[in-house]
Amino acid sequence: MCRAIWALAIGPDEAACGRIRRAAGADVQVIAMATTLARARELIGESELDVAIVDATTPDAYGIVTNLRRLHPKVAIVWIGEEPPETEHT
C-alpha cells in the first residue's frame, strides 16, 4: 500500500491554508500549514514533504520558495497565483 502525498500548505492566513487543504484532494495529506516565513522554515526543516503548495499572496512567498529549494531540492512546488519565482516552471 502506498502512502498519501505529503504536503505543506502555505498561505497568508488560516482560512487560505484551509482552502488549500480542501482543494488538495483525497490523495494528498496536508501534514502542516504555515502562514509566515518563520513558521514555514520551521516546518520545512522538520518535515518529510513531497509537495509544498504556496499561495502567492503569502508574505515573503518568494523567500519561502528559496528556503524550500535550498533545504528540500526534490520537493515539488505548486504556486497558486501570478508571477511565480523565476526558478519555477509555469
Tab-separated table of C-alpha atoms in Angstrom:
chain	number	residue	atom	x	y	z
A	1	MET	CA	0.000	0.000	0.000
A	2	CYS	CA	1.351	3.437	-0.952
A	3	ARG	CA	1.193	6.353	1.411
A	4	ALA	CA	-0.566	9.565	0.502
A	5	ILE	CA	1.329	12.503	-0.926
A	6	TRP	CA	2.541	14.640	1.979
A	7	ALA	CA	2.049	18.355	1.508
A	8	LEU	CA	2.792	21.602	3.277
A	9	ALA	CA	0.117	24.272	2.720
A	10	ILE	CA	1.468	27.822	2.826
A	11	GLY	CA	-0.973	30.720	2.753
A	12	PRO	CA	-1.437	34.273	4.007
A	13	ASP	CA	-3.834	33.176	6.763
A	14	GLU	CA	-5.510	30.131	8.306
A	15	ALA	CA	-8.537	30.424	6.019
A	16	ALA	CA	-6.349	30.314	2.903
A	17	CYS	CA	-4.479	27.287	4.263
A	18	GLY	CA	-7.825	25.599	4.902
A	19	ARG	CA	-8.886	26.234	1.305
A	20	ILE	CA	-5.605	24.737	0.081
A	21	ARG	CA	-6.180	21.693	2.307
A	22	ARG	CA	-9.691	21.155	0.941
A	23	ALA	CA	-8.601	21.665	-2.674
A	24	ALA	CA	-5.666	19.256	-2.370
A	25	GLY	CA	-7.914	16.220	-2.736
A	26	ALA	CA	-8.148	12.781	-1.204
A	27	ASP	CA	-4.722	11.559	-2.329
A	28	VAL	CA	-2.896	14.430	-0.634
A	29	GLN	CA	-2.379	14.601	3.103
A	30	VAL	CA	-1.652	18.152	4.234
A	31	ILE	CA	0.666	17.414	7.140
A	32	ALA	CA	1.234	21.037	8.144
A	33	MET	CA	0.191	24.606	7.406
A	34	ALA	CA	2.174	27.835	7.624
A	35	THR	CA	1.209	31.494	7.335
A	36	THR	CA	4.637	33.081	7.889
A	37	LEU	CA	8.174	32.621	6.599
A	38	ALA	CA	9.378	31.760	10.125
A	39	ARG	CA	6.779	29.016	10.555
A	40	ALA	CA	7.394	27.689	7.055
A	41	ARG	CA	11.157	27.499	7.751
A	42	GLU	CA	10.481	25.584	10.953
A	43	LEU	CA	8.178	23.103	9.207
A	44	ILE	CA	10.420	22.723	6.154
A	45	GLY	CA	13.318	21.762	8.387
A	46	GLU	CA	11.423	19.103	10.329
A	47	SER	CA	9.025	17.594	7.788
A	48	GLU	CA	9.238	14.918	5.128
A	49	LEU	CA	7.489	16.626	2.255
A	50	ASP	CA	6.536	15.568	-1.243
A	51	VAL	CA	5.000	18.889	-2.267
A	52	ALA	CA	4.606	22.430	-0.987
A	53	ILE	CA	1.526	24.342	-2.085
A	54	VAL	CA	2.298	28.061	-1.913
A	55	ASP	CA	-0.286	30.833	-2.204
A	56	ALA	CA	1.445	33.765	-3.949
A	57	THR	CA	-0.275	36.258	-1.631
A	58	THR	CA	1.572	34.866	1.394
A	59	PRO	CA	4.008	37.419	2.840
A	60	ASP	CA	7.527	36.593	1.593
A	61	ALA	CA	6.281	33.742	-0.598
A	62	TYR	CA	9.430	34.048	-2.728
A	63	GLY	CA	11.596	33.645	0.387
A	64	ILE	CA	9.669	30.520	1.313
A	65	VAL	CA	10.315	29.017	-2.130
A	66	THR	CA	14.019	29.889	-1.819
A	67	ASN	CA	14.186	28.075	1.530
A	68	LEU	CA	12.346	25.065	0.111
A	69	ARG	CA	14.740	24.800	-2.816
A	70	ARG	CA	17.762	25.005	-0.510
A	71	LEU	CA	16.558	22.557	2.150
A	72	HIS	CA	14.478	20.151	0.037
A	73	PRO	CA	15.568	20.437	-3.602
A	74	LYS	CA	13.438	17.464	-4.668
A	75	VAL	CA	10.173	18.762	-3.197
A	76	ALA	CA	7.639	19.736	-5.850
A	77	ILE	CA	6.258	23.254	-5.549
A	78	VAL	CA	2.750	24.210	-6.601
A	79	TRP	CA	2.481	28.010	-6.932
A	80	ILE	CA	-1.031	29.442	-6.690
A	81	GLY	CA	-1.222	32.913	-8.191
A	82	GLU	CA	0.582	35.176	-10.572
A	83	GLU	CA	4.264	35.717	-11.221
A	84	PRO	CA	5.931	32.537	-9.982
A	85	PRO	CA	9.560	32.728	-8.885
A	86	GLU	CA	11.941	32.729	-11.842
A	87	THR	CA	13.305	29.338	-10.814
A	88	GLU	CA	9.897	27.693	-11.205
A	89	HIS	CA	8.169	26.488	-14.366
A	90	THR	CA	4.704	27.702	-15.202
